[in-house]
C-alpha atoms as an extended CHARMM CRD file, in Angstrom:
* protein
*
       239  EXT
         1         1  MET       CA            110.8340000000      -23.5800000000     -227.9290000000  PROA      1               0.0000000000
         2         2  ILE       CA            112.4420000000      -23.4480000000     -224.4840000000  PROA      2               0.0000000000
         3         3  ASP       CA            116.0770000000      -24.5540000000     -224.4050000000  PROA      3               0.0000000000
         4         4  ILE       CA            115.8850000000      -26.6410000000     -221.2150000000  PROA      4               0.0000000000
         5         5  ALA       CA            119.4880000000      -27.8610000000     -221.3610000000  PROA      5               0.0000000000
         6         6  GLY       CA            120.7590000000      -24.3190000000     -221.9390000000  PROA      6               0.0000000000
         7         7  ILE       CA            118.7570000000      -22.8830000000     -219.0240000000  PROA      7               0.0000000000
         8         8  LEU       CA            119.9840000000      -25.6010000000     -216.6610000000  PROA      8               0.0000000000
         9         9  ALA       CA            123.6060000000      -25.2500000000     -217.7910000000  PROA      9               0.0000000000
        10        10  GLU       CA            123.5170000000      -21.4620000000     -217.4290000000  PROA      10              0.0000000000
        11        11  ASN       CA            122.0510000000      -21.6190000000     -213.9300000000  PROA      11              0.0000000000
        12        12  ILE       CA            123.6840000000      -24.7740000000     -212.5670000000  PROA      12              0.0000000000
        13        13  LEU       CA            125.3340000000      -22.8280000000     -209.7210000000  PROA      13              0.0000000000
        14        14  TYR       CA            121.9710000000      -21.5120000000     -208.5480000000  PROA      14              0.0000000000
        15        15  ILE       CA            120.4560000000      -25.0060000000     -208.6790000000  PROA      15              0.0000000000
        16        16  VAL       CA            123.2350000000      -26.1840000000     -206.3510000000  PROA      16              0.0000000000
        17        17  MET       CA            122.7140000000      -23.1930000000     -204.0520000000  PROA      17              0.0000000000
        18        18  VAL       CA            118.9440000000      -23.7520000000     -203.8410000000  PROA      18              0.0000000000
        19        19  THR       CA            119.5600000000      -27.4120000000     -202.9790000000  PROA      19              0.0000000000
        20        20  LEU       CA            122.0540000000      -26.5070000000     -200.2510000000  PROA      20              0.0000000000
        21        21  GLY       CA            119.6140000000      -23.9330000000     -198.8890000000  PROA      21              0.0000000000
        22        22  GLY       CA            116.8850000000      -26.5760000000     -198.6180000000  PROA      22              0.0000000000
        23        23  MET       CA            119.2360000000      -28.9520000000     -196.8110000000  PROA      23              0.0000000000
        24        24  LEU       CA            120.1380000000      -26.1950000000     -194.3410000000  PROA      24              0.0000000000
        25        25  ILE       CA            116.4530000000      -25.5740000000     -193.6460000000  PROA      25              0.0000000000
        26        26  SER       CA            115.8750000000      -29.2710000000     -192.9790000000  PROA      26              0.0000000000
        27        27  TRP       CA            118.8280000000      -29.3900000000     -190.5860000000  PROA      27              0.0000000000
        28        28  SER       CA            117.7460000000      -26.1930000000     -188.8300000000  PROA      28              0.0000000000
        29        29  VAL       CA            114.3320000000      -27.6160000000     -187.9100000000  PROA      29              0.0000000000
        30        30  HSD       CA            116.0090000000      -30.1950000000     -185.6480000000  PROA      30              0.0000000000
        31        31  PHE       CA            117.4880000000      -27.3830000000     -183.5330000000  PROA      31              0.0000000000
        32        32  VAL       CA            114.1730000000      -25.6320000000     -182.8550000000  PROA      32              0.0000000000
        33        33  PRO       CA            112.5290000000      -26.7070000000     -179.5410000000  PROA      33              0.0000000000
        34        34  VAL       CA            109.1350000000      -27.9170000000     -180.7430000000  PROA      34              0.0000000000
        35        35  GLY       CA            106.6720000000      -28.8640000000     -178.0050000000  PROA      35              0.0000000000
        36        36  GLY       CA            103.4380000000      -29.1560000000     -179.9490000000  PROA      36              0.0000000000
        37        37  ALA       CA            100.1380000000      -29.5450000000     -178.1060000000  PROA      37              0.0000000000
        38        38  PRO       CA            101.7600000000      -31.0000000000     -174.9270000000  PROA      38              0.0000000000
        39        39  ALA       CA            103.9390000000      -27.8890000000     -174.5590000000  PROA      39              0.0000000000
        40        40  ALA       CA            100.8820000000      -25.6820000000     -174.9800000000  PROA      40              0.0000000000
        41        41  MET       CA             99.6260000000      -27.3070000000     -171.7620000000  PROA      41              0.0000000000
        42        42  ALA       CA            103.0940000000      -27.0870000000     -170.1270000000  PROA      42              0.0000000000
        43        43  GLN       CA            103.5090000000      -30.8590000000     -170.2510000000  PROA      43              0.0000000000
        44        44  ALA       CA            106.5170000000      -30.9460000000     -172.5760000000  PROA      44              0.0000000000
        45        45  THR       CA            109.6030000000      -28.8030000000     -173.0740000000  PROA      45              0.0000000000
        46        46  GLY       CA            109.5270000000      -26.4310000000     -176.0400000000  PROA      46              0.0000000000
        47        47  ILE       CA            107.2810000000      -23.9370000000     -177.7840000000  PROA      47              0.0000000000
        48        48  GLY       CA            103.6110000000      -24.8820000000     -177.8310000000  PROA      48              0.0000000000
        49        49  THR       CA            103.0660000000      -25.1740000000     -181.5710000000  PROA      49              0.0000000000
        50        50  GLY       CA            103.9860000000      -27.4310000000     -184.4770000000  PROA      50              0.0000000000
        51        51  THR       CA            107.2420000000      -28.0110000000     -186.3320000000  PROA      51              0.0000000000
        52        52  VAL       CA            106.1270000000      -26.4980000000     -189.6170000000  PROA      52              0.0000000000
        53        53  GLN       CA            104.6280000000      -23.3820000000     -188.0270000000  PROA      53              0.0000000000
        54        54  LEU       CA            107.7960000000      -22.5900000000     -186.0790000000  PROA      54              0.0000000000
        55        55  ALA       CA            110.1840000000      -23.3500000000     -188.9280000000  PROA      55              0.0000000000
        56        56  ALA       CA            108.1020000000      -21.4430000000     -191.4510000000  PROA      56              0.0000000000
        57        57  GLY       CA            107.6660000000      -18.4820000000     -189.0990000000  PROA      57              0.0000000000
        58        58  ALA       CA            111.3950000000      -18.0980000000     -188.5410000000  PROA      58              0.0000000000
        59        59  GLY       CA            112.2690000000      -18.8500000000     -192.1530000000  PROA      59              0.0000000000
        60        60  LEU       CA            109.7280000000      -16.4930000000     -193.6830000000  PROA      60              0.0000000000
        61        61  THR       CA            110.9800000000      -13.7120000000     -191.4290000000  PROA      61              0.0000000000
        62        62  GLY       CA            114.4490000000      -14.4310000000     -192.7800000000  PROA      62              0.0000000000
        63        63  LEU       CA            113.1080000000      -14.2990000000     -196.3390000000  PROA      63              0.0000000000
        64        64  VAL       CA            111.4960000000      -10.9090000000     -195.7040000000  PROA      64              0.0000000000
        65        65  THR       CA            114.6960000000       -9.4130000000     -194.2800000000  PROA      65              0.0000000000
        66        66  ALA       CA            116.7780000000      -10.9450000000     -197.0790000000  PROA      66              0.0000000000
        67        67  GLY       CA            114.3850000000       -9.5220000000     -199.6670000000  PROA      67              0.0000000000
        68        68  ALA       CA            114.5590000000       -6.0820000000     -198.0770000000  PROA      68              0.0000000000
        69        69  VAL       CA            118.3650000000       -6.1050000000     -198.1240000000  PROA      69              0.0000000000
        70        70  MET       CA            118.4320000000       -7.2720000000     -201.7620000000  PROA      70              0.0000000000
        71        71  ASN       CA            116.7170000000       -4.0120000000     -202.6780000000  PROA      71              0.0000000000
        72        72  VAL       CA            119.8090000000       -2.0970000000     -201.6040000000  PROA      72              0.0000000000
        73        73  SER       CA            122.6650000000       -4.5940000000     -202.0480000000  PROA      73              0.0000000000
        74        74  ASP       CA            123.6480000000       -7.4900000000     -204.3100000000  PROA      74              0.0000000000
        75        75  SER       CA            126.1580000000       -8.8580000000     -201.7880000000  PROA      75              0.0000000000
        76        76  PHE       CA            125.4470000000      -12.5390000000     -201.1460000000  PROA      76              0.0000000000
        77        77  ALA       CA            127.1190000000      -12.4000000000     -197.7230000000  PROA      77              0.0000000000
        78        78  LEU       CA            125.0240000000       -9.4120000000     -196.6540000000  PROA      78              0.0000000000
        79        79  VAL       CA            121.7660000000      -10.9570000000     -197.9010000000  PROA      79              0.0000000000
        80        80  VAL       CA            122.4480000000      -14.2610000000     -196.1370000000  PROA      80              0.0000000000
        81        81  ALA       CA            123.5130000000      -12.5140000000     -192.9240000000  PROA      81              0.0000000000
        82        82  SER       CA            120.3230000000      -10.4350000000     -192.9100000000  PROA      82              0.0000000000
        83        83  GLY       CA            118.2370000000      -13.5830000000     -193.4100000000  PROA      83              0.0000000000
        84        84  ALA       CA            119.9770000000      -15.2690000000     -190.5010000000  PROA      84              0.0000000000
        85        85  VAL       CA            119.5530000000      -12.2650000000     -188.1800000000  PROA      85              0.0000000000
        86        86  GLY       CA            115.8900000000      -11.8190000000     -189.0890000000  PROA      86              0.0000000000
        87        87  ALA       CA            115.0740000000      -15.4650000000     -188.3900000000  PROA      87              0.0000000000
        88        88  MET       CA            117.1130000000      -15.4570000000     -185.1600000000  PROA      88              0.0000000000
        89        89  ILE       CA            115.2700000000      -12.4110000000     -183.8420000000  PROA      89              0.0000000000
        90        90  MET       CA            111.8840000000      -13.9210000000     -184.6460000000  PROA      90              0.0000000000
        91        91  ILE       CA            112.5040000000      -17.2750000000     -182.9630000000  PROA      91              0.0000000000
        92        92  ALA       CA            114.3150000000      -15.6460000000     -180.0090000000  PROA      92              0.0000000000
        93        93  VAL       CA            111.4160000000      -13.2770000000     -179.3070000000  PROA      93              0.0000000000
        94        94  THR       CA            108.9450000000      -16.1600000000     -179.6210000000  PROA      94              0.0000000000
        95        95  MET       CA            110.8820000000      -18.1910000000     -177.0470000000  PROA      95              0.0000000000
        96        96  ILE       CA            111.2370000000      -15.2480000000     -174.6490000000  PROA      96              0.0000000000
        97        97  VAL       CA            107.4960000000      -14.5270000000     -174.7240000000  PROA      97              0.0000000000
        98        98  GLY       CA            106.7670000000      -18.2410000000     -174.3400000000  PROA      98              0.0000000000
        99        99  THR       CA            109.0400000000      -18.4380000000     -171.3120000000  PROA      99              0.0000000000
       100       100  LEU       CA            107.3150000000      -15.4610000000     -169.6880000000  PROA      100             0.0000000000
       101       101  VAL       CA            103.9430000000      -17.1540000000     -170.1860000000  PROA      101             0.0000000000
       102       102  TYR       CA            105.1630000000      -20.4750000000     -168.7600000000  PROA      102             0.0000000000
       103       103  VAL       CA            106.8900000000      -18.9470000000     -165.7320000000  PROA      103             0.0000000000
       104       104  TYR       CA            104.5020000000      -16.1540000000     -164.7600000000  PROA      104             0.0000000000
       105       105  GLY       CA            101.2850000000      -17.3850000000     -166.3550000000  PROA      105             0.0000000000
       106       106  VAL       CA            101.3030000000      -21.1470000000     -165.8570000000  PROA      106             0.0000000000
       107       107  GLY       CA            103.7110000000      -21.0580000000     -162.9220000000  PROA      107             0.0000000000
       108       108  VAL       CA            106.2410000000      -23.7210000000     -163.9940000000  PROA      108             0.0000000000
       109       109  PRO       CA            110.0400000000      -23.4130000000     -164.1320000000  PROA      109             0.0000000000
       110       110  PRO       CA            111.8470000000      -24.1020000000     -167.4160000000  PROA      110             0.0000000000
       111       111  ALA       CA            113.1070000000      -27.6790000000     -167.1420000000  PROA      111             0.0000000000
       112       112  SER       CA            114.2440000000      -30.4250000000     -169.5070000000  PROA      112             0.0000000000
       113       113  ALA       CA            113.2450000000      -34.0620000000     -169.0720000000  PROA      113             0.0000000000
       114       114  LYS       CA            115.8790000000      -35.3070000000     -171.5370000000  PROA      114             0.0000000000
       115       115  VAL       CA            118.9340000000      -34.4740000000     -169.4150000000  PROA      115             0.0000000000
       116       116  ASP       CA            119.6090000000      -34.2740000000     -165.6820000000  PROA      116             0.0000000000
       117       117  TYR       CA            121.8090000000      -31.1860000000     -166.0810000000  PROA      117             0.0000000000
       118       118  ASP       CA            121.5580000000      -28.3610000000     -168.5990000000  PROA      118             0.0000000000
       119       119  PRO       CA            124.5350000000      -28.8700000000     -170.9740000000  PROA      119             0.0000000000
       120       120  ILE       CA            125.2070000000      -25.1150000000     -171.0490000000  PROA      120             0.0000000000
       121       121  THR       CA            124.4910000000      -23.7860000000     -167.5380000000  PROA      121             0.0000000000
       122       122  LYS       CA            125.0140000000      -27.1380000000     -165.7320000000  PROA      122             0.0000000000
       123       123  ASP       CA            121.8640000000      -26.3910000000     -163.6970000000  PROA      123             0.0000000000
       124       124  ARG       CA            119.9850000000      -29.3800000000     -162.2790000000  PROA      124             0.0000000000
       125       125  GLN       CA            116.8890000000      -30.2370000000     -164.3490000000  PROA      125             0.0000000000
       126       126  ASP       CA            115.2520000000      -33.4120000000     -163.0840000000  PROA      126             0.0000000000
       127       127  LEU       CA            114.3550000000      -31.9160000000     -159.6890000000  PROA      127             0.0000000000
       128       128  TYR       CA            112.1400000000      -29.2990000000     -161.3470000000  PROA      128             0.0000000000
       129       129  VAL       CA            110.2440000000      -31.5110000000     -163.8000000000  PROA      129             0.0000000000
       130       130  SER       CA            106.6270000000      -31.8260000000     -162.6660000000  PROA      130             0.0000000000
       131       131  GLN       CA            105.3440000000      -35.3510000000     -162.1400000000  PROA      131             0.0000000000
       132       132  GLY       CA            103.5730000000      -36.7780000000     -165.1740000000  PROA      132             0.0000000000
       133       133  THR       CA            105.1560000000      -34.3240000000     -167.6240000000  PROA      133             0.0000000000
       134       134  GLU       CA            108.0710000000      -34.4520000000     -170.0610000000  PROA      134             0.0000000000
       135       135  GLY       CA            109.4800000000      -31.1510000000     -168.8940000000  PROA      135             0.0000000000
       136       136  HSD       CA            108.0960000000      -27.6590000000     -169.4410000000  PROA      136             0.0000000000
       137       137  GLY       CA            109.1330000000      -24.2070000000     -170.5210000000  PROA      137             0.0000000000
       138       138  LEU       CA            112.3520000000      -23.4050000000     -172.3660000000  PROA      138             0.0000000000
       139       139  PRO       CA            115.5760000000      -24.1280000000     -170.4620000000  PROA      139             0.0000000000
       140       140  THR       CA            118.7710000000      -22.3790000000     -171.5720000000  PROA      140             0.0000000000
       141       141  VAL       CA            119.9860000000      -25.2190000000     -173.7870000000  PROA      141             0.0000000000
       142       142  SER       CA            116.6840000000      -25.2640000000     -175.7110000000  PROA      142             0.0000000000
       143       143  TYR       CA            116.7840000000      -21.4800000000     -176.1240000000  PROA      143             0.0000000000
       144       144  VAL       CA            120.3260000000      -21.5190000000     -177.5110000000  PROA      144             0.0000000000
       145       145  SER       CA            119.4620000000      -24.4420000000     -179.7770000000  PROA      145             0.0000000000
       146       146  GLY       CA            116.4260000000      -22.5620000000     -181.1010000000  PROA      146             0.0000000000
       147       147  VAL       CA            118.4910000000      -19.4790000000     -181.9480000000  PROA      147             0.0000000000
       148       148  ILE       CA            120.9990000000      -21.6670000000     -183.8230000000  PROA      148             0.0000000000
       149       149  GLY       CA            118.1150000000      -23.2730000000     -185.7000000000  PROA      149             0.0000000000
       150       150  GLY       CA            116.7130000000      -19.8780000000     -186.6030000000  PROA      150             0.0000000000
       151       151  ALA       CA            120.0980000000      -18.7900000000     -187.9720000000  PROA      151             0.0000000000
       152       152  LEU       CA            120.4760000000      -21.8970000000     -190.1290000000  PROA      152             0.0000000000
       153       153  GLY       CA            116.9070000000      -21.6390000000     -191.4010000000  PROA      153             0.0000000000
       154       154  GLY       CA            117.3500000000      -17.9640000000     -192.2280000000  PROA      154             0.0000000000
       155       155  ILE       CA            120.5960000000      -18.6690000000     -194.0960000000  PROA      155             0.0000000000
       156       156  GLY       CA            118.9200000000      -21.4650000000     -196.0500000000  PROA      156             0.0000000000
       157       157  GLY       CA            115.8720000000      -19.3960000000     -196.9400000000  PROA      157             0.0000000000
       158       158  ALA       CA            117.9530000000      -16.3690000000     -197.9370000000  PROA      158             0.0000000000
       159       159  THR       CA            120.2220000000      -18.5520000000     -200.0930000000  PROA      159             0.0000000000
       160       160  ILE       CA            117.2080000000      -19.9440000000     -201.9710000000  PROA      160             0.0000000000
       161       161  TYR       CA            115.7140000000      -16.4940000000     -202.5320000000  PROA      161             0.0000000000
       162       162  TYR       CA            119.0340000000      -14.9860000000     -203.6280000000  PROA      162             0.0000000000
       163       163  SER       CA            119.6370000000      -17.8390000000     -206.0870000000  PROA      163             0.0000000000
       164       164  LEU       CA            116.1920000000      -17.6060000000     -207.6630000000  PROA      164             0.0000000000
       165       165  MET       CA            116.4540000000      -13.8290000000     -207.9380000000  PROA      165             0.0000000000
       166       166  ASN       CA            119.7350000000      -14.1590000000     -209.8600000000  PROA      166             0.0000000000
       167       167  THR       CA            118.5010000000      -16.8330000000     -212.2570000000  PROA      167             0.0000000000
       168       168  SER       CA            118.8040000000      -15.7240000000     -215.9010000000  PROA      168             0.0000000000
       169       169  THR       CA            115.3560000000      -14.6360000000     -217.0850000000  PROA      169             0.0000000000
       170       170  GLY       CA            113.4670000000      -12.1940000000     -219.2580000000  PROA      170             0.0000000000
       171       171  LEU       CA            110.9720000000      -11.3270000000     -216.5200000000  PROA      171             0.0000000000
       172       172  SER       CA            110.5260000000       -7.8020000000     -215.2320000000  PROA      172             0.0000000000
       173       173  GLN       CA            111.8710000000       -7.0860000000     -211.7460000000  PROA      173             0.0000000000
       174       174  SER       CA            108.4350000000       -7.0630000000     -210.1200000000  PROA      174             0.0000000000
       175       175  ASP       CA            107.4180000000      -10.3510000000     -211.7540000000  PROA      175             0.0000000000
       176       176  LEU       CA            110.7550000000      -11.9400000000     -210.8200000000  PROA      176             0.0000000000
       177       177  VAL       CA            110.3440000000      -10.9150000000     -207.1740000000  PROA      177             0.0000000000
       178       178  ALA       CA            106.8440000000      -12.3980000000     -207.0690000000  PROA      178             0.0000000000
       179       179  LEU       CA            107.8320000000      -15.6850000000     -208.7090000000  PROA      179             0.0000000000
       180       180  ALA       CA            111.0560000000      -16.0690000000     -206.6970000000  PROA      180             0.0000000000
       181       181  SER       CA            109.1300000000      -15.4090000000     -203.4780000000  PROA      181             0.0000000000
       182       182  ILE       CA            106.4970000000      -18.0290000000     -204.3210000000  PROA      182             0.0000000000
       183       183  PHE       CA            109.1060000000      -20.6860000000     -205.0680000000  PROA      183             0.0000000000
       184       184  ALA       CA            111.2350000000      -19.7610000000     -202.0290000000  PROA      184             0.0000000000
       185       185  VAL       CA            108.2500000000      -20.0350000000     -199.6690000000  PROA      185             0.0000000000
       186       186  GLY       CA            107.1510000000      -23.2960000000     -201.2880000000  PROA      186             0.0000000000
       187       187  ILE       CA            110.5970000000      -24.8620000000     -201.0090000000  PROA      187             0.0000000000
       188       188  PHE       CA            110.7800000000      -23.7290000000     -197.3910000000  PROA      188             0.0000000000
       189       189  PHE       CA            107.5250000000      -25.4630000000     -196.5140000000  PROA      189             0.0000000000
       190       190  VAL       CA            108.6510000000      -28.6630000000     -198.2450000000  PROA      190             0.0000000000
       191       191  ASN       CA            111.8030000000      -28.7550000000     -196.1420000000  PROA      191             0.0000000000
       192       192  ALA       CA            109.9790000000      -27.8000000000     -192.9490000000  PROA      192             0.0000000000
       193       193  VAL       CA            107.6420000000      -30.7930000000     -193.2950000000  PROA      193             0.0000000000
       194       194  ILE       CA            110.2470000000      -33.4920000000     -194.0200000000  PROA      194             0.0000000000
       195       195  PRO       CA            111.9650000000      -33.2940000000     -190.5680000000  PROA      195             0.0000000000
       196       196  SER       CA            108.5720000000      -33.6730000000     -188.8620000000  PROA      196             0.0000000000
       197       197  TYR       CA            108.7620000000      -37.4180000000     -189.4920000000  PROA      197             0.0000000000
       198       198  ASN       CA            112.0200000000      -37.5130000000     -187.5090000000  PROA      198             0.0000000000
       199       199  ILE       CA            110.7950000000      -35.3230000000     -184.6890000000  PROA      199             0.0000000000
       200       200  GLY       CA            107.5010000000      -37.1220000000     -184.2090000000  PROA      200             0.0000000000
       201       201  GLY       CA            105.7480000000      -34.3150000000     -182.3630000000  PROA      201             0.0000000000
       202       202  THR       CA            108.3080000000      -32.8990000000     -179.9290000000  PROA      202             0.0000000000
       203       203  ILE       CA            112.0320000000      -32.2070000000     -179.7310000000  PROA      203             0.0000000000
       204       204  GLU       CA            113.9630000000      -30.1530000000     -177.1700000000  PROA      204             0.0000000000
       205       205  GLY       CA            116.9750000000      -29.1630000000     -179.2740000000  PROA      205             0.0000000000
       206       206  PHE       CA            120.4330000000      -30.4650000000     -180.0870000000  PROA      206             0.0000000000
       207       207  HSD       CA            120.6460000000      -32.3280000000     -176.7570000000  PROA      207             0.0000000000
       208       208  ASP       CA            117.5430000000      -34.4000000000     -177.5410000000  PROA      208             0.0000000000
       209       209  PRO       CA            118.2150000000      -38.0210000000     -178.6470000000  PROA      209             0.0000000000
       210       210  LYS       CA            115.9470000000      -37.4310000000     -181.6760000000  PROA      210             0.0000000000
       211       211  PHE       CA            118.4510000000      -34.8530000000     -182.9620000000  PROA      211             0.0000000000
       212       212  LYS       CA            120.7610000000      -37.6840000000     -184.0670000000  PROA      212             0.0000000000
       213       213  LYS       CA            118.2720000000      -38.5960000000     -186.8080000000  PROA      213             0.0000000000
       214       214  TRP       CA            118.9610000000      -35.3930000000     -188.7630000000  PROA      214             0.0000000000
       215       215  PRO       CA            121.1110000000      -37.0000000000     -191.5410000000  PROA      215             0.0000000000
       216       216  LYS       CA            118.0790000000      -38.9600000000     -192.8430000000  PROA      216             0.0000000000
       217       217  ALA       CA            115.9640000000      -35.8210000000     -193.0820000000  PROA      217             0.0000000000
       218       218  VAL       CA            118.7590000000      -33.8190000000     -194.7160000000  PROA      218             0.0000000000
       219       219  PHE       CA            119.2640000000      -36.5190000000     -197.3590000000  PROA      219             0.0000000000
       220       220  ALA       CA            115.5140000000      -36.6140000000     -198.0580000000  PROA      220             0.0000000000
       221       221  SER       CA            115.5550000000      -32.8270000000     -198.3630000000  PROA      221             0.0000000000
       222       222  PHE       CA            118.4680000000      -33.0380000000     -200.7920000000  PROA      222             0.0000000000
       223       223  VAL       CA            116.3770000000      -35.1780000000     -203.1380000000  PROA      223             0.0000000000
       224       224  ALA       CA            113.2010000000      -33.1080000000     -202.7300000000  PROA      224             0.0000000000
       225       225  THR       CA            114.9170000000      -29.7320000000     -203.0220000000  PROA      225             0.0000000000
       226       226  LEU       CA            116.9470000000      -30.7750000000     -206.0580000000  PROA      226             0.0000000000
       227       227  MET       CA            113.7120000000      -31.4850000000     -207.9130000000  PROA      227             0.0000000000
       228       228  CYS       CA            112.2110000000      -28.1940000000     -206.6850000000  PROA      228             0.0000000000
       229       229  ALA       CA            115.3600000000      -26.3660000000     -207.8140000000  PROA      229             0.0000000000
       230       230  PHE       CA            115.0890000000      -27.7770000000     -211.3320000000  PROA      230             0.0000000000
       231       231  VAL       CA            111.4350000000      -26.7710000000     -211.5630000000  PROA      231             0.0000000000
       232       232  GLY       CA            112.0440000000      -23.3160000000     -210.0850000000  PROA      232             0.0000000000
       233       233  VAL       CA            114.9940000000      -22.4870000000     -212.3480000000  PROA      233             0.0000000000
       234       234  LEU       CA            113.2010000000      -23.8150000000     -215.4280000000  PROA      234             0.0000000000
       235       235  ALA       CA            110.0440000000      -21.8630000000     -214.6070000000  PROA      235             0.0000000000
       236       236  ILE       CA            111.8810000000      -18.5860000000     -214.0250000000  PROA      236             0.0000000000
       237       237  GLY       CA            114.5310000000      -19.0590000000     -216.6930000000  PROA      237             0.0000000000
       238       238  GLY       CA            112.0100000000      -20.0990000000     -219.3350000000  PROA      238             0.0000000000
       239       239  LEU       CA            109.9780000000      -16.8970000000     -219.0550000000  PROA      239             0.0000000000
């Protein structure tokens, strides 16, 4: 018979870490400039795809880099840093390519409709927003916000993976990697979906008024991830 109380008590630290990782992922999604279908037609600021796709893309890249580093090091700091860098590179490259397409393909300048001046460069924005649109492209503030979001998402994803990989278990290394990866990806998708209800389709970054709603999403993610953490630790620790 599985000693549920013993497994939970032995791995309580990792349950806390998984929960914190999920909350970081939820917070990170609010930083990523999501434009959805309107941005795909250059009628809204941000990357022309959905919240979950962008968050999962950056986060899964972070998980891959974190997993690769865990093969050569058990250092938590190094694993988390590699996850952050991997996710940052992925989202940064995505935004650069998107900007090239918007500027040289569509022929629109990067401009935000949420602010009159870019909070970072102080460049005028409203003069360059095409009539009938909510901005277009990726202005500097959205780019910086996206990189920050990628870092937070990568840290969260790497923390979850590291915690699950260190859970006490009788599984072989290959089986543990497979199971930890499945749970880490699943938890990431759960926490990528929750903020979508806050964002409601599009968000430009930390300067967007919708960004202020992040505490609600983070609290919801705390509840959801805590349950996922219990299930994940029990599943891995009970085998």
